[in-house]
Every structure is written in structure tokens, then in C-alpha cells.
PDB file of C-alpha atoms in Angstrom:
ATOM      1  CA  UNK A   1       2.120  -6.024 -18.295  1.00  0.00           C
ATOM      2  CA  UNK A   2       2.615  -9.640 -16.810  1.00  0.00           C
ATOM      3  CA  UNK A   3      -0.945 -10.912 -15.403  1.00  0.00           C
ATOM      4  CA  UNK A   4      -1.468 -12.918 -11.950  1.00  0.00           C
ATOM      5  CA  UNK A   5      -4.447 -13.949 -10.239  1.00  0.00           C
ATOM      6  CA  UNK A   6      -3.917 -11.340  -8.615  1.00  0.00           C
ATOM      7  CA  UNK A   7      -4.799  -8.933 -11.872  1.00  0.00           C
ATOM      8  CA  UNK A   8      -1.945  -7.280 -14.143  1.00  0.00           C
ATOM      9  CA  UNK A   9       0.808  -5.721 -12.392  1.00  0.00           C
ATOM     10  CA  UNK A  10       0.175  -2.164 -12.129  1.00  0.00           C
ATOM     11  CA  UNK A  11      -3.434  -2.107 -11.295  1.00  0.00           C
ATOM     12  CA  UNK A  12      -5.034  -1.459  -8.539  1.00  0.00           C
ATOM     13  CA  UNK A  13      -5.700  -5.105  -7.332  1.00  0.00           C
ATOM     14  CA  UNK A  14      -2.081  -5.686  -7.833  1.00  0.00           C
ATOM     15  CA  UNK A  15      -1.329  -2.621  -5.624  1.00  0.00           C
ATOM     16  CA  UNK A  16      -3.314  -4.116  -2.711  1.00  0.00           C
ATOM     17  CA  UNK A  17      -2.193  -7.114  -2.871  1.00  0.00           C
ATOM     18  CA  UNK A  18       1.412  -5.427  -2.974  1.00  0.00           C
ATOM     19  CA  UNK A  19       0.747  -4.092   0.211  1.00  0.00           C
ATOM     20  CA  UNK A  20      -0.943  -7.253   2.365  1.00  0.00           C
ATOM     21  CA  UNK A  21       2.477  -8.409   1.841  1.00  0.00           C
ATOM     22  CA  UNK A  22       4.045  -5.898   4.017  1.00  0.00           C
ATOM     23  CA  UNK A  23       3.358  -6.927   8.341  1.00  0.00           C
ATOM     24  CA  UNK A  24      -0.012  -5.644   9.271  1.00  0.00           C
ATOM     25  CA  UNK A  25      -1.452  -4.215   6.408  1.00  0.00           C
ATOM     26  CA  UNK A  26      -4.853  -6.002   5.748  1.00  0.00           C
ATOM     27  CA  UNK A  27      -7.445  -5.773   2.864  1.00  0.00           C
ATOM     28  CA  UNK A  28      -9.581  -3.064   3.699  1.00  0.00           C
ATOM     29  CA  UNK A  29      -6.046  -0.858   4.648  1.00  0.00           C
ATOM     30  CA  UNK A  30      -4.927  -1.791   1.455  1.00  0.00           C
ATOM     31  CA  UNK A  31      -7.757  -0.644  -0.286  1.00  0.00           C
ATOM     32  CA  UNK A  32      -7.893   2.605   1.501  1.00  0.00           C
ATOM     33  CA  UNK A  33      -4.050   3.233   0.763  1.00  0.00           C
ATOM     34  CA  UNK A  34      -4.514   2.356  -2.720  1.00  0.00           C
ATOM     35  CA  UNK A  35      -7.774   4.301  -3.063  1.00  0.00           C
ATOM     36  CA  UNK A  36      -6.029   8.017  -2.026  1.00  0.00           C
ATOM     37  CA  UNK A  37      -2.908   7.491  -2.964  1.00  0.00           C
ATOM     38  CA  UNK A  38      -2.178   5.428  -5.867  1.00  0.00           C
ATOM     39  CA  UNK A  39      -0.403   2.581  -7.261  1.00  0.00           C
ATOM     40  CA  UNK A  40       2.730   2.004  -4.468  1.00  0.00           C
ATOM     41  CA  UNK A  41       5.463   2.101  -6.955  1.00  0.00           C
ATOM     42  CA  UNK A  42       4.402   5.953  -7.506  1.00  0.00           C
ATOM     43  CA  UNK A  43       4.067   7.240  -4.429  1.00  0.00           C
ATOM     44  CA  UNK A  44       5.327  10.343  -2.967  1.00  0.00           C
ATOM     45  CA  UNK A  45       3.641  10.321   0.331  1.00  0.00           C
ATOM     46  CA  UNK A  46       5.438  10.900   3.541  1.00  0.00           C
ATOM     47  CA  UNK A  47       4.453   8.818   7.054  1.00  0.00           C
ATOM     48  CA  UNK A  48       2.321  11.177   7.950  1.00  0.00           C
ATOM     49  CA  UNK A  49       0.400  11.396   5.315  1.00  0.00           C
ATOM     50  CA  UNK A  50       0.343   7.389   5.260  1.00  0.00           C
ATOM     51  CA  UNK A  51      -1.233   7.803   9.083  1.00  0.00           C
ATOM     52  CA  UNK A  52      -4.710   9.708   7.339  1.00  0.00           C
ATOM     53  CA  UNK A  53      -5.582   6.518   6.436  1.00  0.00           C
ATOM     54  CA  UNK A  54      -7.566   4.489   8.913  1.00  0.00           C
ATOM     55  CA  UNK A  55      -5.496   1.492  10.046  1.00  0.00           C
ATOM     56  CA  UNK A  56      -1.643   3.125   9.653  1.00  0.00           C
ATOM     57  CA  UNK A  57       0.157   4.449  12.545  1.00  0.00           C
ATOM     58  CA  UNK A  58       3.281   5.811  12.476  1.00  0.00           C
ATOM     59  CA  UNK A  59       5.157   2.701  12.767  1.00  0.00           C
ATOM     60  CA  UNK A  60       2.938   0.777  10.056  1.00  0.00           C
ATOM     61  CA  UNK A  61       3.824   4.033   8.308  1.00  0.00           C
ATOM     62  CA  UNK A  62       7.536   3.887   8.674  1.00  0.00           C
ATOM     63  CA  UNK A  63       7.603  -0.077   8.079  1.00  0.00           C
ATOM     64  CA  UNK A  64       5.723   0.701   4.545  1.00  0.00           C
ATOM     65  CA  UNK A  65       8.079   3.688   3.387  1.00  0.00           C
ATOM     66  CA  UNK A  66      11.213   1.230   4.521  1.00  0.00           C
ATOM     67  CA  UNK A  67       9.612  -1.566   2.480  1.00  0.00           C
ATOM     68  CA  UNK A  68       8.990   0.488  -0.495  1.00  0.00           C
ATOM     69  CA  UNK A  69      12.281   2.616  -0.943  1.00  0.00           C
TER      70      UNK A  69
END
């Protein structure tokens, strides 16, 4: 895939990265999100399971899930 300097799209420094673009989501919350779940464009996971990581409440969760669909 395309490569930034951010890494290539699809990994998981692109993923983060991804995310600090959506209000309130910082690097370490990235990270984390990235880290149990996956690469963004794959996900599956409800708000609530976005809230298990340290950093997302529910309406960081529902702003995420919005962003993403």
C-alpha cells in the first residue's frame, strides 16, 4: 500500500494516527485501541467494548463508531 510518514496505510502506526484525528483521542488511547482491537477499518467492536480501553467513555465511544461507519 501507499506509504506516509506516518508508515504504510494499513499498519498499525497508520491506525493510530487514524484515530488522533478523531476529537480527543490522543497517542497513548490510540495505541491502546489499536493494540486490542485492530486496524480501525476492521473493526467490529461495539461502544462498550470501545469504553474497556482506558481513555474512551461512552461519548468518545459513540463519536469514534460515528466517525468510522
Amino acid at each position: 500500500g501507499p506509504t506516509s510518514p506516518w508508515g504504510k496505510a494499513g499498519n498499525e502506526d497508520w491506525a493510530a494516527h487514524f484515530l488522533m484525528g478523531l476529537e480527543g483521542i490522543g497517542p497513548e488511547t490510540a495505541a491502546a485501541i489499536v493494540e486490542k482491537f485492530g486496524l480501525p477499518l476492521a473493526w467490529t467492536v461495539s461502544a462498550d467494548d470501545l469504553q474497556t480501553v482506558k481513555g474512551v467513555g461512552p461519548k468518545k465511544a459513540k463519536q469514534m463508531l460515528e466517525a468510522l461507519a
